[in-house]
């Protein structure tokens, strides 16, 4: 991104950079990746790629580049750097797409060998791809334009979600347990932290997960804290000095029943974004909220930075049903499409 994003004039700050960049029904999943935003269309199983451009005249211009009518895409799994991975509905294989700036090409296919449960969840971390089959994680490593299977991680239970970043990964399990894995220079994987009994599948433990350098989070949007199904986010911290992981905190910012706080989570550097799509705002039920926190690694704590409600307050807007954050930009899904927020600006309300 151009430096214009980091020198915002707060006297004329615009919170909402652009809205409705993907129309109704086009944003089942969305990801930032290599200065682009990718979104899945669940209706015809295609995906769209938009690139964020900057100039002094229109610094927040979002310009569509290409729409891909790949009708075999089952769902997006993850995006990181210049890669996008998606499950192929024809044979349960995984398609790897490479972003080349103005174009995105299908670069490789990882076969499933007929296993319909292959790639139930997936994650990309630099030159590695992680794909789950309930109680295993298959690891693939890039070799130029090929992707080679290197190892399989046997899990102690059925995984509900995974996210790998910077050679470490968080795994949530349907029984309410969690583990953090670490990869060494020889591509060996070991569990460096685990915790049991935090939640369960009825609370949707691990429905959303995110991994950062010094902290990781798990969402349980059906957990009841102050209200029924108001939702919770579990935070795990990595000590700056020792490198040891520990359970840090549990957050619940649902202001009403069925707020589903933690339905979506994302991490970028020291920022944590959490979606609560069922939250009631100014008597508008299911309007949704986006909470943005700042993580302090020296104190292993998070501080609420801002809360972003919908620009247009209407019922059943469900803001935050999907989101991703990158630097000072936040992409969030709602029922009217997806909006891009400038986190350098204060909320409109």
Short mmCIF file of C-alpha atoms in Angstrom, two decimals:
data_model
loop_
_atom_site.label_atom_id
_atom_site.label_comp_id
_atom_site.label_asym_id
_atom_site.label_seq_id
_atom_site.Cartn_x
_atom_site.Cartn_y
_atom_site.Cartn_z
CA UNK A 1 0.00 0.00 0.00
CA UNK A 2 1.10 3.54 -0.69
CA UNK A 3 2.27 5.66 2.22
CA UNK A 4 -0.79 7.86 1.75
CA UNK A 5 -2.63 5.37 3.99
CA UNK A 6 -0.34 6.12 6.90
CA UNK A 7 -0.46 9.91 6.67
CA UNK A 8 -4.17 10.39 7.04
CA UNK A 9 -5.44 13.91 7.59
CA UNK A 10 -7.63 13.37 10.67
CA UNK A 11 -9.36 16.71 10.13
CA UNK A 12 -10.91 15.22 7.02
CA UNK A 13 -10.74 11.54 7.92
CA UNK A 14 -13.05 9.15 6.11
CA UNK A 15 -13.85 6.02 8.10
CA UNK A 16 -15.60 4.15 5.28
CA UNK A 17 -13.23 3.91 2.34
CA UNK A 18 -15.73 2.18 0.11
CA UNK A 19 -18.84 0.06 0.47
CA UNK A 20 -20.71 -2.63 -1.42
CA UNK A 21 -17.56 -3.74 -3.22
CA UNK A 22 -19.05 -7.22 -3.37
CA UNK A 23 -22.80 -7.42 -3.75
CA UNK A 24 -25.37 -9.39 -1.83
CA UNK A 25 -24.50 -13.07 -1.69
CA UNK A 26 -20.98 -12.59 -3.01
CA UNK A 27 -19.05 -12.58 0.24
CA UNK A 28 -19.34 -15.92 1.95
CA UNK A 29 -15.57 -15.68 2.55
CA UNK A 30 -13.18 -12.82 2.03
CA UNK A 31 -9.44 -12.38 2.55
CA UNK A 32 -6.74 -9.82 2.19
CA UNK A 33 -3.75 -11.12 0.26
CA UNK A 34 -0.80 -9.29 -1.27
CA UNK A 35 -2.58 -5.90 -1.44
CA UNK A 36 -5.68 -7.53 -2.91
CA UNK A 37 -9.04 -8.51 -1.52
CA UNK A 38 -10.47 -11.87 -2.56
CA UNK A 39 -14.12 -12.80 -2.09
CA UNK A 40 -16.05 -15.98 -2.73
CA UNK A 41 -19.42 -16.05 -4.44
CA UNK A 42 -21.28 -18.96 -2.80
CA UNK A 43 -24.08 -18.91 -5.36
CA UNK A 44 -22.11 -19.85 -8.48
CA UNK A 45 -18.88 -20.87 -6.69
CA UNK A 46 -16.78 -18.24 -8.37
CA UNK A 47 -14.52 -15.71 -6.74
CA UNK A 48 -13.62 -12.13 -7.40
CA UNK A 49 -10.34 -10.33 -6.99
CA UNK A 50 -10.20 -6.60 -6.30
CA UNK A 51 -6.98 -4.63 -6.06
CA UNK A 52 -6.60 -1.58 -3.85
CA UNK A 53 -5.01 1.34 -5.67
CA UNK A 54 -3.77 4.65 -4.32
CA UNK A 55 -3.33 8.14 -5.71
CA UNK A 56 -3.46 11.68 -4.39
CA UNK A 57 -6.81 12.22 -6.10
CA UNK A 58 -8.56 8.99 -5.07
CA UNK A 59 -6.41 7.36 -2.40
CA UNK A 60 -9.06 4.79 -1.56
CA UNK A 61 -10.10 3.65 -5.00
CA UNK A 62 -11.07 0.00 -5.25
CA UNK A 63 -10.84 -1.25 -8.79
CA UNK A 64 -12.09 -4.60 -10.00
CA UNK A 65 -9.51 -6.51 -11.98
CA UNK A 66 -10.85 -9.94 -12.87
CA UNK A 67 -13.88 -12.11 -12.13
CA UNK A 68 -13.19 -15.85 -12.28
CA UNK A 69 -16.13 -18.10 -13.21
CA UNK A 70 -14.59 -21.23 -11.70
CA UNK A 71 -17.84 -23.06 -10.99
CA UNK A 72 -16.01 -25.97 -9.36
CA UNK A 73 -14.85 -23.98 -6.35
CA UNK A 74 -16.43 -25.37 -3.20
CA UNK A 75 -15.12 -22.80 -0.77
CA UNK A 76 -12.18 -20.61 0.05
CA UNK A 77 -9.80 -22.01 2.63
CA UNK A 78 -7.23 -19.26 3.10
CA UNK A 79 -5.15 -16.54 1.49
CA UNK A 80 -1.67 -15.37 2.39
CA UNK A 81 0.86 -13.28 0.50
CA UNK A 82 0.46 -14.15 -3.20
CA UNK A 83 -1.48 -17.41 -2.72
CA UNK A 84 -5.15 -18.34 -2.52
CA UNK A 85 -6.32 -21.89 -1.81
CA UNK A 86 -9.80 -23.22 -2.48
CA UNK A 87 -11.45 -26.63 -2.24
CA UNK A 88 -12.61 -28.09 -5.54
CA UNK A 89 -16.13 -29.50 -5.28
CA UNK A 90 -15.72 -31.97 -8.17
CA UNK A 91 -13.19 -34.24 -6.48
CA UNK A 92 -12.52 -32.59 -3.07
CA UNK A 93 -9.05 -31.62 -4.22
CA UNK A 94 -7.44 -28.25 -3.49
CA UNK A 95 -6.73 -25.64 -6.15
CA UNK A 96 -3.85 -23.24 -5.56
CA UNK A 97 -4.12 -19.85 -7.21
CA UNK A 98 -1.20 -17.46 -7.51
CA UNK A 99 -1.68 -13.72 -7.57
CA UNK A 100 0.53 -12.06 -10.19
CA UNK A 101 -0.58 -8.51 -9.56
CA UNK A 102 -3.04 -7.88 -12.36
CA UNK A 103 -3.94 -11.53 -12.86
CA UNK A 104 -4.58 -14.56 -10.72
CA UNK A 105 -3.82 -17.95 -12.22
CA UNK A 106 -4.56 -21.49 -11.17
CA UNK A 107 -1.03 -22.68 -10.45
CA UNK A 108 -1.42 -26.16 -8.97
CA UNK A 109 -3.85 -28.83 -7.79
CA UNK A 110 -3.42 -31.06 -4.73
CA UNK A 111 -5.45 -34.28 -5.21
CA UNK A 112 -7.65 -35.69 -2.48
CA UNK A 113 -7.35 -39.33 -3.61
CA UNK A 114 -11.10 -39.66 -3.35
CA UNK A 115 -11.40 -38.54 0.28
CA UNK A 116 -14.43 -36.27 0.53
CA UNK A 117 -13.29 -35.05 3.95
CA UNK A 118 -9.97 -33.85 2.60
CA UNK A 119 -9.29 -30.13 3.16
CA UNK A 120 -12.17 -29.65 5.59
CA UNK A 121 -10.09 -26.67 6.76
CA UNK A 122 -6.93 -25.17 5.32
CA UNK A 123 -4.26 -22.58 5.96
CA UNK A 124 -1.40 -20.99 3.98
CA UNK A 125 1.84 -19.90 5.62
CA UNK A 126 4.49 -18.62 3.21
CA UNK A 127 5.77 -21.73 1.38
CA UNK A 128 3.61 -24.20 3.31
CA UNK A 129 -0.01 -25.32 2.99
CA UNK A 130 -1.88 -27.12 5.78
CA UNK A 131 -5.01 -29.18 5.02
CA UNK A 132 -7.10 -31.04 7.58
CA UNK A 133 -8.96 -34.32 7.32
CA UNK A 134 -10.72 -34.23 10.67
CA UNK A 135 -7.99 -35.84 12.84
CA UNK A 136 -4.92 -35.19 10.67
CA UNK A 137 -3.17 -32.25 9.06
CA UNK A 138 -1.37 -32.83 5.78
CA UNK A 139 1.54 -30.47 5.13
CA UNK A 140 2.68 -29.44 1.64
CA UNK A 141 5.79 -27.44 0.80
CA UNK A 142 6.44 -25.33 -2.28
CA UNK A 143 9.21 -26.38 -4.65
CA UNK A 144 9.27 -23.72 -7.35
CA UNK A 145 5.79 -24.14 -8.90
CA UNK A 146 5.16 -27.61 -7.45
CA UNK A 147 3.78 -28.45 -4.02
CA UNK A 148 5.13 -31.60 -2.40
CA UNK A 149 3.62 -33.54 0.49
CA UNK A 150 6.19 -33.58 3.32
CA UNK A 151 4.44 -34.87 6.42
CA UNK A 152 1.17 -35.67 8.16
CA UNK A 153 0.40 -34.43 11.68
CA UNK A 154 -1.77 -36.83 13.67
CA UNK A 155 -4.18 -34.91 15.87
CA UNK A 156 -5.59 -36.07 19.24
CA UNK A 157 -9.18 -35.21 18.28
CA UNK A 158 -11.31 -33.84 15.45
CA UNK A 159 -10.10 -30.40 14.41
CA UNK A 160 -12.67 -27.65 14.12
CA UNK A 161 -10.28 -25.09 12.66
CA UNK A 162 -6.60 -24.27 12.03
CA UNK A 163 -4.47 -21.23 11.26
CA UNK A 164 -0.73 -21.23 10.64
CA UNK A 165 1.39 -18.08 10.48
CA UNK A 166 5.14 -17.54 10.88
CA UNK A 167 5.88 -21.27 11.37
CA UNK A 168 3.42 -21.61 14.26
CA UNK A 169 -0.17 -22.76 14.14
CA UNK A 170 -3.21 -22.85 16.36
CA UNK A 171 -5.59 -25.81 16.18
CA UNK A 172 -9.02 -25.91 17.81
CA UNK A 173 -10.88 -29.16 18.46
CA UNK A 174 -14.58 -29.91 18.59
CA UNK A 175 -14.25 -31.18 22.18
CA UNK A 176 -13.15 -27.73 23.41
CA UNK A 177 -9.40 -28.40 23.49
CA UNK A 178 -6.73 -26.43 21.66
CA UNK A 179 -3.06 -26.79 20.73
CA UNK A 180 -0.29 -24.61 19.32
CA UNK A 181 2.22 -26.26 16.98
CA UNK A 182 5.66 -25.08 15.97
CA UNK A 183 7.71 -26.02 12.90
CA UNK A 184 11.50 -26.27 13.20
CA UNK A 185 14.09 -25.74 10.44
CA UNK A 186 13.94 -29.45 9.52
CA UNK A 187 10.16 -29.28 8.97
CA UNK A 188 9.37 -31.21 12.14
CA UNK A 189 6.24 -30.26 14.07
CA UNK A 190 5.78 -30.34 17.83
CA UNK A 191 3.11 -29.21 20.27
CA UNK A 192 4.46 -26.30 22.32
CA UNK A 193 1.24 -25.46 24.17
CA UNK A 194 -2.13 -27.09 24.84
CA UNK A 195 -5.19 -26.48 26.98
CA UNK A 196 -8.27 -28.63 27.53
CA UNK A 197 -11.90 -28.06 28.38
CA UNK A 198 -12.21 -24.42 27.34
CA UNK A 199 -15.48 -24.87 25.48
CA UNK A 200 -17.32 -27.39 23.29
CA UNK A 201 -18.84 -27.85 19.87
CA UNK A 202 -22.26 -26.59 20.99
CA UNK A 203 -20.60 -23.24 21.70
CA UNK A 204 -18.98 -23.32 18.24
CA UNK A 205 -15.53 -23.37 19.77
CA UNK A 206 -12.99 -22.52 17.07
CA UNK A 207 -15.55 -21.34 14.54
CA UNK A 208 -12.99 -18.60 13.90
CA UNK A 209 -9.24 -18.67 14.58
CA UNK A 210 -6.36 -16.28 13.98
CA UNK A 211 -2.61 -16.52 14.52
CA UNK A 212 -0.16 -13.70 15.16
CA UNK A 213 3.49 -13.48 16.11
CA UNK A 214 2.90 -12.96 19.82
CA UNK A 215 -0.77 -13.85 20.28
CA UNK A 216 -3.45 -16.13 18.90
CA UNK A 217 -7.25 -16.17 19.26
CA UNK A 218 -10.17 -18.60 19.07
CA UNK A 219 -13.79 -17.57 18.72
CA UNK A 220 -16.76 -19.33 20.33
CA UNK A 221 -19.74 -17.29 19.08
CA UNK A 222 -22.39 -19.49 20.74
CA UNK A 223 -20.84 -19.36 24.21
CA UNK A 224 -23.04 -17.76 26.85
CA UNK A 225 -21.19 -15.28 29.05
CA UNK A 226 -23.36 -12.38 30.21
CA UNK A 227 -26.21 -13.33 27.87
CA UNK A 228 -27.35 -16.39 25.97
CA UNK A 229 -25.09 -16.92 22.92
CA UNK A 230 -23.45 -13.53 23.30
CA UNK A 231 -20.15 -15.17 22.35
CA UNK A 232 -16.53 -15.16 23.49
CA UNK A 233 -12.97 -14.92 22.18
CA UNK A 234 -10.12 -16.80 23.88
CA UNK A 235 -6.70 -15.12 23.75
CA UNK A 236 -3.34 -16.89 24.05
CA UNK A 237 -0.07 -14.99 24.50
CA UNK A 238 3.56 -15.70 23.69
CA UNK A 239 6.08 -14.29 26.15
CA UNK A 240 8.47 -11.88 24.43
CA UNK A 241 11.46 -13.10 26.46
CA UNK A 242 10.94 -16.83 26.95
CA UNK A 243 8.78 -17.60 23.91
CA UNK A 244 6.42 -19.63 26.13
CA UNK A 245 2.69 -19.61 25.33
CA UNK A 246 -0.04 -19.24 27.95
CA UNK A 247 -3.77 -18.62 28.23
CA UNK A 248 -4.16 -14.87 28.54
CA UNK A 249 -7.78 -13.80 28.64
CA UNK A 250 -11.32 -14.43 27.46
CA UNK A 251 -13.22 -11.52 25.95
CA UNK A 252 -16.96 -11.14 25.61
CA UNK A 253 -18.31 -7.92 24.17
CA UNK A 254 -21.76 -9.08 23.14
CA UNK A 255 -24.21 -6.49 24.44
CA UNK A 256 -27.27 -8.69 24.10
CA UNK A 257 -28.38 -12.31 23.58
CA UNK A 258 -27.33 -13.92 20.29
CA UNK A 259 -24.72 -11.23 19.60
CA UNK A 260 -22.34 -14.03 18.42
CA UNK A 261 -19.22 -12.11 19.36
CA UNK A 262 -16.24 -14.00 17.94
CA UNK A 263 -18.09 -15.28 14.88
CA UNK A 264 -15.16 -13.84 12.91
CA UNK A 265 -11.64 -12.87 14.01
CA UNK A 266 -8.51 -11.63 12.25
CA UNK A 267 -5.01 -10.51 13.26
CA UNK A 268 -2.60 -8.15 11.52
CA UNK A 269 0.60 -7.32 13.41
CA UNK A 270 -0.65 -6.10 16.82
CA UNK A 271 -4.25 -5.52 15.73
CA UNK A 272 -7.13 -7.87 16.52
CA UNK A 273 -10.49 -7.48 14.79
CA UNK A 274 -13.57 -9.30 16.14
CA UNK A 275 -17.00 -9.46 14.54
CA UNK A 276 -20.30 -9.72 16.43
CA UNK A 277 -22.85 -9.97 13.58
CA UNK A 278 -25.84 -10.57 15.85
CA UNK A 279 -25.28 -7.54 18.07
CA UNK A 280 -28.16 -5.10 18.52
CA UNK A 281 -27.19 -1.47 17.85
CA UNK A 282 -29.52 1.41 18.71
CA UNK A 283 -32.50 -0.97 18.84
CA UNK A 284 -31.59 -2.45 15.44
CA UNK A 285 -31.44 -6.20 16.01
CA UNK A 286 -28.65 -8.10 14.25
CA UNK A 287 -27.07 -4.86 13.04
CA UNK A 288 -23.61 -6.18 13.98
CA UNK A 289 -20.45 -4.61 15.39
CA UNK A 290 -16.71 -4.68 14.69
CA UNK A 291 -14.37 -4.40 17.67
CA UNK A 292 -10.72 -3.53 16.99
CA UNK A 293 -8.17 -4.20 19.75
CA UNK A 294 -4.50 -3.39 20.08
CA UNK A 295 -2.28 -6.09 21.54
CA UNK A 296 0.68 -5.18 23.76
CA UNK A 297 3.23 -8.01 23.73
CA UNK A 298 5.21 -6.62 26.68
CA UNK A 299 2.19 -6.85 28.99
CA UNK A 300 0.43 -9.68 27.10
CA UNK A 301 -2.83 -7.75 27.11
CA UNK A 302 -5.35 -6.30 24.66
CA UNK A 303 -6.91 -2.85 24.75
CA UNK A 304 -10.12 -1.98 22.91
CA UNK A 305 -9.15 0.63 20.33
CA UNK A 306 -12.46 1.32 18.58
CA UNK A 307 -15.88 -0.16 17.90
CA UNK A 308 -17.31 0.23 14.40
CA UNK A 309 -21.08 -0.09 13.97
CA UNK A 310 -22.74 -0.18 10.56
CA UNK A 311 -22.75 3.12 8.67
CA UNK A 312 -26.42 2.56 7.89
CA UNK A 313 -28.19 1.40 11.03
CA UNK A 314 -30.84 -1.10 9.96
CA UNK A 315 -31.95 -4.45 11.40
CA UNK A 316 -30.47 -7.71 10.10
CA UNK A 317 -27.35 -6.05 8.64
CA UNK A 318 -25.09 -8.70 10.27
CA UNK A 319 -21.92 -6.63 10.03
CA UNK A 320 -18.90 -8.78 10.82
CA UNK A 321 -20.18 -12.15 9.64
CA UNK A 322 -16.83 -12.36 7.82
CA UNK A 323 -13.83 -10.06 8.15
CA UNK A 324 -10.12 -9.66 7.59
CA UNK A 325 -7.67 -6.97 8.65
CA UNK A 326 -4.44 -5.78 7.08
CA UNK A 327 -2.38 -2.90 8.49
CA UNK A 328 -4.89 -0.03 8.87
CA UNK A 329 -7.56 -1.57 6.62
CA UNK A 330 -10.51 -3.72 7.67
CA UNK A 331 -12.72 -5.61 5.24
CA UNK A 332 -16.04 -6.73 6.72
CA UNK A 333 -19.03 -8.55 5.29
CA UNK A 334 -22.66 -7.64 5.87
CA UNK A 335 -25.94 -8.46 4.14
CA UNK A 336 -25.48 -5.63 1.63
CA UNK A 337 -22.00 -6.74 0.57
CA UNK A 338 -18.57 -5.92 1.97
CA UNK A 339 -17.17 -2.63 3.20
CA UNK A 340 -13.59 -1.40 3.61
CA UNK A 341 -12.86 0.64 6.74
CA UNK A 342 -9.96 2.99 7.46
CA UNK A 343 -8.82 2.13 10.99
CA UNK A 344 -6.90 5.40 11.25
CA UNK A 345 -10.26 7.15 11.55
CA UNK A 346 -12.66 7.22 14.45
CA UNK A 347 -16.02 5.46 14.04
CA UNK A 348 -18.86 7.45 12.55
CA UNK A 349 -20.98 6.90 15.68
#
